C-alpha cells in the first residue's frame, strides 16, 4: 500500500475546534469484564472485521500527516493484542517529529511483560484503570480479575520509567469509600489519579443508575478535607486537574454528566473496525476500513473531511430515571475509553 506523504495540514471541525488528538481502540476484546463496561457474556468481532496492524499503522500515519499530534492506544484491553509491541514501535517512530505523544490506557494485567518495551518505543505516560485496592472488591468489579497482576504491572511501569495515572470509575455503593484512600495510595507511589463518572454506554446487564455517583459530590467531600487548587494544564483529554494540598499527586475529574466538557474537545476516535467516531456520545461515524480495503489510502483521504463535518457541538449523555439504561448501544470497549 502507498506511503503517506507528510503534510503540514491541520484539522479543524465545523465549529472551529482544532482536532489533533486521536484515540485508537486496537481491539474490542478484554481479559476482564468490568461491570460498568461489559456484559458477562460478550460477543466479540470476528477477526476479519478488526483492522490489521498494517491497516492501523497506515491510518495512524495518515492522521499524523493531517495534523494529529497525540495518539492514545486503548480498547478493549490493548495489551491482549499479540502484535501490540510492533504497533507501538511502528507508531512510535513518529515521536520527536510530527507526533508529540503516544500513550496507552490499560487495565494493567499484562503490563509487567510490556512496560519496558513500551518505554523503549517512546511511550512515557500510561493510564492504568484500578477501581479498588481491595483484592475481593477488584475481583467483584472486574468479574474475576486478580489485583496482584495489576500491582506487578504497576511496579514494572515504575521501574521502566513510565509516568502512571490511575483511572478510577467512581461507583456509588461500590467504591466511593475508597476514593480518599486511593488518592493517598497514588500519592505514596508517585501516581496521579483521575476519577471518572460512569457513562451510559452499551448494555452491561446491570443498571448504572444504581451506581451513578456525581463527581460534584465527591469533589465537595474531598474539599472538606484538603484544599484543591485548579491547575491550568490539560493533558489533551477531558479531565480537569487539581493540586491537592499536601500531596504531590494531581487529582483529575472526568465529568461528562455533571459538567459538559465538549466546548474544547480536540478528539476523534477510531474503533478497532476502522470506524471514525467524532464523539463518544453519538452514533454518527465514517467507515475507513471499507474505503481502505477497497480503494487504498487515496480513497480514505477525502473521508477525513467528511468525518470533521460530523463532529457535533456536544455529547448527549444523561443518566437517571428519564434516560435509558444504555444511551448508546456501543460499549466503551468498542469505541475506546
Ligand atoms: N481496558 C483498558 C482499561 O480498562 O483501562 C482500556 C479500555 S477501557 C474502555 C478505558 C477506560 O474507560 C477505563 O478507565 C474504564 O474504567 C473506562 N470505562 C469503561 N466503561 C465505562 C463507562 N461505562 N463509564 C465510564 N468509564 C468507563
Ligand atoms: Fe476491559 Fe477496560 Fe472494559 Fe474493564 S474497562 S472490561 S478492563 S475494556
GROMACS .gro file of C-alpha atoms and ligand atoms in nm:
model
  372
    1UNK     CA    1   0.000   0.000   0.000
    2UNK     CA    2   0.114   0.356  -0.074
    3UNK     CA    3   0.303   0.555   0.191
    4UNK     CA    4   0.156   0.873   0.328
    5UNK     CA    5   0.322   1.193   0.214
    6UNK     CA    6   0.396   1.431   0.502
    7UNK     CA    7   0.184   1.745   0.507
    8UNK     CA    8   0.152   2.037   0.746
    9UNK     CA    9  -0.224   2.045   0.713
   10UNK     CA   10  -0.426   2.071   1.031
   11UNK     CA   11  -0.775   1.954   1.101
   12UNK     CA   12  -1.049   2.187   1.220
   13UNK     CA   13  -1.412   2.089   1.266
   14UNK     CA   14  -1.722   2.287   1.165
   15UNK     CA   15  -1.716   2.476   1.498
   16UNK     CA   16  -1.353   2.581   1.464
   17UNK     CA   17  -1.219   2.326   1.714
   18UNK     CA   18  -0.874   2.205   1.623
   19UNK     CA   19  -0.862   1.824   1.617
   20UNK     CA   20  -0.516   1.693   1.698
   21UNK     CA   21  -0.581   1.400   1.931
   22UNK     CA   22  -0.669   1.051   1.807
   23UNK     CA   23  -0.772   0.761   2.027
   24UNK     CA   24  -0.739   0.424   1.864
   25UNK     CA   25  -0.918   0.119   2.001
   26UNK     CA   26  -0.694  -0.166   1.884
   27UNK     CA   27  -0.926  -0.448   1.996
   28UNK     CA   28  -1.274  -0.494   2.141
   29UNK     CA   29  -1.152  -0.795   2.344
   30UNK     CA   30  -1.051  -0.793   2.706
   31UNK     CA   31  -0.938  -1.033   2.976
   32UNK     CA   32  -1.162  -0.861   3.234
   33UNK     CA   33  -1.538  -0.793   3.241
   34UNK     CA   34  -1.579  -0.473   3.441
   35UNK     CA   35  -1.944  -0.444   3.538
   36UNK     CA   36  -1.988  -0.086   3.417
   37UNK     CA   37  -1.816  -0.160   3.083
   38UNK     CA   38  -1.907  -0.505   2.954
   39UNK     CA   39  -2.170  -0.773   2.993
   40UNK     CA   40  -2.056  -1.100   3.147
   41UNK     CA   41  -2.101  -1.280   2.815
   42UNK     CA   42  -1.978  -1.070   2.527
   43UNK     CA   43  -1.979  -1.147   2.158
   44UNK     CA   44  -1.660  -1.009   2.011
   45UNK     CA   45  -1.596  -0.913   1.650
   46UNK     CA   46  -1.471  -1.176   1.406
   47UNK     CA   47  -1.102  -1.128   1.330
   48UNK     CA   48  -1.151  -1.023   0.966
   49UNK     CA   49  -1.358  -0.725   1.080
   50UNK     CA   50  -1.078  -0.596   1.301
   51UNK     CA   51  -0.809  -0.378   1.144
   52UNK     CA   52  -0.473  -0.546   1.095
   53UNK     CA   53  -0.157  -0.397   1.243
   54UNK     CA   54  -0.063  -0.269   0.898
   55UNK     CA   55  -0.402  -0.102   0.849
   56UNK     CA   56  -0.394   0.067   1.191
   57UNK     CA   57  -0.039   0.188   1.131
   58UNK     CA   58  -0.125   0.327   0.784
   59UNK     CA   59  -0.429   0.512   0.915
   60UNK     CA   60  -0.223   0.648   1.205
   61UNK     CA   61   0.036   0.771   0.951
   62UNK     CA   62  -0.240   0.940   0.757
   63UNK     CA   63  -0.387   1.117   1.059
   64UNK     CA   64  -0.043   1.227   1.174
   65UNK     CA   65   0.020   1.371   0.828
   66UNK     CA   66  -0.310   1.561   0.862
   67UNK     CA   67  -0.216   1.715   1.196
   68UNK     CA   68  -0.278   1.464   1.476
   69UNK     CA   69  -0.008   1.531   1.741
   70UNK     CA   70  -0.115   1.290   2.011
   71UNK     CA   71  -0.230   0.929   1.992
   72UNK     CA   72  -0.370   0.714   2.271
   73UNK     CA   73  -0.399   0.338   2.219
   74UNK     CA   74  -0.685   0.177   2.403
   75UNK     CA   75  -0.952  -0.089   2.367
   76UNK     CA   76  -1.086  -0.330   2.494
   77UNK     CA   77  -0.759  -0.421   2.651
   78UNK     CA   78  -0.482  -0.312   2.414
   79UNK     CA   79  -0.221  -0.543   2.567
   80UNK     CA   80  -0.420  -0.859   2.485
   81UNK     CA   81  -0.343  -0.796   2.118
   82UNK     CA   82  -0.039  -1.007   2.033
   83UNK     CA   83   0.111  -0.765   1.780
   84UNK     CA   84   0.086  -0.464   2.015
   85UNK     CA   85   0.463  -0.426   2.066
   86UNK     CA   86   0.510  -0.398   1.688
   87UNK     CA   87   0.227  -0.149   1.654
   88UNK     CA   88   0.361   0.070   1.934
   89UNK     CA   89   0.709   0.065   1.779
   90UNK     CA   90   0.567   0.146   1.439
   91UNK     CA   91   0.363   0.447   1.554
   92UNK     CA   92   0.640   0.546   1.797
   93UNK     CA   93   0.870   0.619   1.503
   94UNK     CA   94   0.686   0.949   1.455
   95UNK     CA   95   0.774   1.068   1.806
   96UNK     CA   96   1.012   1.359   1.822
   97UNK     CA   97   0.896   1.460   1.473
   98UNK     CA   98   0.534   1.501   1.377
   99UNK     CA   99   0.394   1.323   1.683
  100UNK     CA  100   0.426   1.476   2.031
  101UNK     CA  101   0.294   1.191   2.239
  102UNK     CA  102   0.198   0.824   2.224
  103UNK     CA  103   0.012   0.694   2.527
  104UNK     CA  104  -0.183   0.389   2.634
  105UNK     CA  105  -0.481   0.309   2.854
  106UNK     CA  106  -0.463  -0.039   3.003
  107UNK     CA  107  -0.613  -0.249   3.280
  108UNK     CA  108  -0.256  -0.337   3.378
  109UNK     CA  109  -0.293  -0.716   3.390
  110UNK     CA  110  -0.024  -0.766   3.124
  111UNK     CA  111   0.180  -0.458   3.194
  112UNK     CA  112   0.458  -0.648   3.372
  113UNK     CA  113   0.564  -0.810   3.044
  114UNK     CA  114   0.518  -0.496   2.832
  115UNK     CA  115   0.629  -0.196   3.041
  116UNK     CA  116   0.996  -0.187   2.937
  117UNK     CA  117   0.912  -0.236   2.568
  118UNK     CA  118   0.656   0.043   2.580
  119UNK     CA  119   0.919   0.276   2.721
  120UNK     CA  120   1.171   0.167   2.457
  121UNK     CA  121   0.918   0.256   2.186
  122UNK     CA  122   0.886   0.610   2.321
  123UNK     CA  123   0.580   0.582   2.547
  124UNK     CA  124   0.632   0.798   2.857
  125UNK     CA  125   0.290   0.811   3.023
  126UNK     CA  126   0.022   0.547   3.067
  127UNK     CA  127  -0.322   0.534   3.226
  128UNK     CA  128  -0.395   0.226   3.431
  129UNK     CA  129  -0.751   0.150   3.540
  130UNK     CA  130  -0.792   0.047   3.902
  131UNK     CA  131  -1.125   0.090   4.077
  132UNK     CA  132  -1.039  -0.066   4.413
  133UNK     CA  133  -0.738  -0.157   4.626
  134UNK     CA  134  -0.919  -0.449   4.782
  135UNK     CA  135  -0.848  -0.780   4.605
  136UNK     CA  136  -1.202  -0.905   4.672
  137UNK     CA  137  -1.368  -0.586   4.554
  138UNK     CA  138  -1.143  -0.567   4.249
  139UNK     CA  139  -1.242  -0.925   4.163
  140UNK     CA  140  -1.610  -0.833   4.208
  141UNK     CA  141  -1.597  -0.519   3.989
  142UNK     CA  142  -1.395  -0.686   3.714
  143UNK     CA  143  -1.585  -1.017   3.747
  144UNK     CA  144  -1.283  -1.227   3.836
  145UNK     CA  145  -0.970  -1.011   3.789
  146UNK     CA  146  -0.659  -1.063   4.004
  147UNK     CA  147  -0.535  -0.738   4.152
  148UNK     CA  148  -0.186  -0.882   4.215
  149UNK     CA  149  -0.122  -0.883   3.839
  150UNK     CA  150  -0.208  -0.515   3.814
  151UNK     CA  151   0.020  -0.439   4.108
  152UNK     CA  152   0.305  -0.627   3.939
  153UNK     CA  153   0.234  -0.430   3.623
  154UNK     CA  154   0.244  -0.101   3.813
  155UNK     CA  155   0.578  -0.195   3.971
  156UNK     CA  156   0.717  -0.277   3.627
  157UNK     CA  157   0.588   0.053   3.488
  158UNK     CA  158   0.762   0.245   3.763
  159UNK     CA  159   1.084   0.054   3.709
  160UNK     CA  160   1.066   0.122   3.336
  161UNK     CA  161   1.027   0.496   3.399
  162UNK     CA  162   0.668   0.530   3.281
  163UNK     CA  163   0.460   0.802   3.447
  164UNK     CA  164   0.133   0.648   3.569
  165UNK     CA  165  -0.212   0.794   3.606
  166UNK     CA  166  -0.467   0.573   3.776
  167UNK     CA  167  -0.820   0.584   3.630
  168UNK     CA  168  -1.091   0.509   3.884
  169UNK     CA  169  -1.458   0.493   3.790
  170UNK     CA  170  -1.648   0.628   4.091
  171UNK     CA  171  -1.932   0.390   4.175
  172UNK     CA  172  -2.191   0.469   4.440
  173UNK     CA  173  -2.218   0.193   4.698
  174UNK     CA  174  -1.924   0.007   4.545
  175UNK     CA  175  -1.601   0.203   4.582
  176UNK     CA  176  -1.699   0.552   4.698
  177UNK     CA  177  -1.543   0.483   5.040
  178UNK     CA  178  -1.211   0.412   4.867
  179UNK     CA  179  -1.170   0.740   4.685
  180UNK     CA  180  -0.968   0.914   4.958
  181UNK     CA  181  -0.762   0.601   5.038
  182UNK     CA  182  -0.692   0.566   4.665
  183UNK     CA  183  -0.573   0.927   4.648
  184UNK     CA  184  -0.334   0.869   4.939
  185UNK     CA  185  -0.213   0.543   4.787
  186UNK     CA  186  -0.148   0.712   4.449
  187UNK     CA  187   0.036   0.994   4.623
  188UNK     CA  188   0.258   0.747   4.809
  189UNK     CA  189   0.356   0.582   4.481
  190UNK     CA  190   0.405   0.892   4.270
  191UNK     CA  191   0.094   0.833   4.058
  192UNK     CA  192  -0.177   1.082   3.960
  193UNK     CA  193  -0.543   0.988   3.999
  194UNK     CA  194  -0.833   1.058   3.766
  195UNK     CA  195  -1.188   0.994   3.879
  196UNK     CA  196  -1.446   0.913   3.612
  197UNK     CA  197  -1.824   0.931   3.616
  198UNK     CA  198  -1.988   0.620   3.482
  199UNK     CA  199  -2.121   0.678   3.131
  200UNK     CA  200  -2.425   0.504   2.981
  201UNK     CA  201  -2.250   0.311   2.703
  202UNK     CA  202  -2.352  -0.038   2.594
  203UNK     CA  203  -2.566  -0.294   2.773
  204UNK     CA  204  -2.377  -0.443   3.067
  205UNK     CA  205  -2.661  -0.644   3.217
  206UNK     CA  206  -2.656  -0.406   3.517
  207UNK     CA  207  -2.836  -0.080   3.593
  208UNK     CA  208  -2.583   0.201   3.606
  209UNK     CA  209  -2.834   0.439   3.766
  210UNK     CA  210  -2.789   0.238   4.089
  211UNK     CA  211  -2.416   0.313   4.096
  212UNK     CA  212  -2.400   0.657   3.937
  213UNK     CA  213  -2.203   0.886   4.165
  214UNK     CA  214  -2.190   1.254   4.062
  215UNK     CA  215  -1.832   1.372   4.097
  216UNK     CA  216  -1.951   1.712   4.215
  217UNK     CA  217  -2.039   1.535   4.545
  218UNK     CA  218  -1.702   1.362   4.556
  219UNK     CA  219  -1.517   1.687   4.497
  220UNK     CA  220  -1.712   1.851   4.780
  221UNK     CA  221  -1.627   1.561   5.011
  222UNK     CA  222  -1.255   1.588   4.932
  223UNK     CA  223  -1.264   1.969   4.961
  224UNK     CA  224  -1.385   1.940   5.317
  225UNK     CA  225  -1.059   1.762   5.397
  226UNK     CA  226  -0.799   1.907   5.161
  227UNK     CA  227  -0.771   2.229   4.967
  228UNK     CA  228  -0.800   2.170   4.591
  229UNK     CA  229  -0.645   2.423   4.357
  230UNK     CA  230  -0.747   2.412   3.992
  231UNK     CA  231  -0.449   2.362   3.763
  232UNK     CA  232  -0.437   2.533   3.428
  233UNK     CA  233  -0.283   2.240   3.243
  234UNK     CA  234  -0.479   1.992   3.036
  235UNK     CA  235  -0.329   1.670   2.906
  236UNK     CA  236  -0.524   1.672   2.581
  237UNK     CA  237  -0.805   1.471   2.738
  238UNK     CA  238  -1.132   1.574   2.900
  239UNK     CA  239  -1.006   1.567   3.261
  240UNK     CA  240  -0.977   1.882   3.472
  241UNK     CA  241  -0.690   1.868   3.719
  242UNK     CA  242  -0.637   1.994   4.071
  243UNK     CA  243  -0.339   2.018   4.301
  244UNK     CA  244  -0.419   1.861   4.639
  245UNK     CA  245  -0.295   2.038   4.950
  246UNK     CA  246   0.000   1.848   5.099
  247UNK     CA  247   0.025   1.598   4.814
  248UNK     CA  248   0.233   1.554   4.502
  249UNK     CA  249  -0.041   1.358   4.325
  250UNK     CA  250  -0.262   1.556   4.090
  251UNK     CA  251  -0.632   1.478   4.101
  252UNK     CA  252  -0.835   1.477   3.780
  253UNK     CA  253  -1.210   1.465   3.730
  254UNK     CA  254  -1.382   1.343   3.414
  255UNK     CA  255  -1.738   1.460   3.448
  256UNK     CA  256  -1.935   1.403   3.127
  257UNK     CA  257  -2.265   1.408   3.312
  258UNK     CA  258  -2.229   1.685   3.569
  259UNK     CA  259  -2.007   1.921   3.371
  260UNK     CA  260  -2.013   1.900   2.995
  261UNK     CA  261  -1.660   1.925   2.854
  262UNK     CA  262  -1.733   1.940   2.481
  263UNK     CA  263  -1.658   2.306   2.403
  264UNK     CA  264  -1.283   2.247   2.383
  265UNK     CA  265  -1.291   1.886   2.261
  266UNK     CA  266  -0.994   1.813   2.034
  267UNK     CA  267  -1.052   1.440   1.990
  268UNK     CA  268  -1.157   1.184   1.739
  269UNK     CA  269  -1.178   0.809   1.794
  270UNK     CA  270  -1.109   0.516   1.569
  271UNK     CA  271  -1.266   0.182   1.657
  272UNK     CA  272  -1.086  -0.146   1.602
  273UNK     CA  273  -1.307  -0.190   1.294
  274UNK     CA  274  -1.181   0.133   1.143
  275UNK     CA  275  -1.488   0.344   1.211
  276UNK     CA  276  -1.415   0.703   1.295
  277UNK     CA  277  -1.639   0.847   1.564
  278UNK     CA  278  -1.606   1.218   1.625
  279UNK     CA  279  -1.784   1.190   1.960
  280UNK     CA  280  -1.809   0.912   2.219
  281UNK     CA  281  -2.172   1.012   2.273
  282UNK     CA  282  -2.302   0.999   1.914
  283UNK     CA  283  -2.364   0.716   1.668
  284UNK     CA  284  -2.256   0.910   1.355
  285UNK     CA  285  -1.936   0.772   1.208
  286UNK     CA  286  -1.738   0.724   0.890
  287UNK     CA  287  -1.618   0.377   0.787
  288UNK     CA  288  -1.250   0.395   0.696
  289UNK     CA  289  -1.195   0.019   0.678
  290UNK     CA  290  -1.422  -0.036   0.379
  291UNK     CA  291  -1.261   0.255   0.193
  292UNK     CA  292  -0.909   0.141   0.280
  293UNK     CA  293  -0.970  -0.219   0.177
  294UNK     CA  294  -1.147  -0.126  -0.146
  295UNK     CA  295  -0.959   0.182  -0.263
  296UNK     CA  296  -0.640   0.216  -0.056
  297UNK     CA  297  -0.524   0.534   0.117
  298UNK     CA  298  -0.637   0.756  -0.170
  299UNK     CA  299  -0.995   0.654  -0.104
  300UNK     CA  300  -0.954   0.732   0.266
  301UNK     CA  301  -0.815   1.087   0.236
  302UNK     CA  302  -1.148   1.258   0.149
  303UNK     CA  303  -1.322   1.074   0.433
  304UNK     CA  304  -1.126   1.274   0.689
  305UNK     CA  305  -1.304   1.592   0.582
  306UNK     CA  306  -1.638   1.412   0.592
  307UNK     CA  307  -1.561   1.297   0.948
  308UNK     CA  308  -1.466   1.650   1.056
  309UNK     CA  309  -1.804   1.778   0.939
  310UNK     CA  310  -1.975   1.517   1.158
  311UNK     CA  311  -1.832   1.641   1.486
  312UNK     CA  312  -2.129   1.751   1.699
  313UNK     CA  313  -2.132   2.051   1.932
  314UNK     CA  314  -2.172   1.825   2.236
  315UNK     CA  315  -2.248   1.473   2.355
  316UNK     CA  316  -2.592   1.394   2.487
  317UNK     CA  317  -2.530   1.164   2.782
  318UNK     CA  318  -2.792   1.155   3.052
  319UNK     CA  319  -2.839   0.918   3.338
  320UNK     CA  320  -3.130   0.867   3.575
  321UNK     CA  321  -3.498   0.787   3.556
  322UNK     CA  322  -3.565   0.965   3.226
  323UNK     CA  323  -3.265   0.815   3.049
  324UNK     CA  324  -3.244   0.468   2.901
  325UNK     CA  325  -3.002   0.226   3.079
  326UNK     CA  326  -2.763   0.248   2.785
  327UNK     CA  327  -2.786   0.576   2.596
  328UNK     CA  328  -2.579   0.417   2.320
  329UNK     CA  329  -2.566   0.052   2.223
  330UNK     CA  330  -2.188   0.065   2.168
  331UNK     CA  331  -1.975  -0.046   2.461
  332UNK     CA  332  -1.690   0.178   2.573
  333UNK     CA  333  -1.460  -0.115   2.485
  334UNK     CA  334  -1.557  -0.083   2.118
  335UNK     CA  335  -1.505   0.290   2.076
  336UNK     CA  336  -1.219   0.304   2.322
  337UNK     CA  337  -1.224   0.488   2.653
  338LIG     N1  338  -0.906  -0.194   2.911
  338LIG     C1  339  -0.842  -0.069   2.931
  338LIG     C2  340  -0.872  -0.014   3.068
  338LIG     O1  341  -0.962  -0.064   3.136
  338LIG     O2  342  -0.804   0.082   3.105
  338LIG     C3  343  -0.871   0.034   2.824
  338LIG     C4  344  -1.012   0.045   2.776
  338LIG     S1  345  -1.131   0.100   2.895
  338LIG     C5  346  -1.276   0.102   2.797
  338LIG     C6  347  -1.084   0.269   2.915
  338LIG     C7  348  -1.141   0.341   3.035
  338LIG     O3  349  -1.280   0.352   3.021
  338LIG     C8  350  -1.117   0.269   3.167
  338LIG     O4  351  -1.056   0.359   3.258
  338LIG     C9  352  -1.253   0.231   3.213
  338LIG     O5  353  -1.263   0.234   3.354
  338LIG    C10  354  -1.340   0.334   3.148
  338LIG     N2  355  -1.479   0.294   3.125
  338LIG    C11  356  -1.526   0.181   3.066
  338LIG     N3  357  -1.661   0.182   3.060
  338LIG    C12  358  -1.701   0.298   3.116
  338LIG    C13  359  -1.828   0.359   3.141
  338LIG     N4  360  -1.940   0.300   3.104
  338LIG     N5  361  -1.829   0.480   3.201
  338LIG    C14  362  -1.714   0.542   3.237
  338LIG     N6  363  -1.591   0.492   3.217
  338LIG    C15  364  -1.585   0.370   3.158
  339LIG    FE1  365  -1.185  -0.447   2.993
  339LIG    FE2  366  -1.113  -0.194   3.032
  339LIG    FE3  367  -1.371  -0.255   2.987
  339LIG    FE4  368  -1.262  -0.328   3.216
  339LIG     S1  369  -1.290  -0.118   3.142
  339LIG     S2  370  -1.386  -0.459   3.081
  339LIG     S3  371  -1.055  -0.370   3.157
  339LIG     S4  372  -1.204  -0.279   2.845
   0.00000   0.00000   0.00000
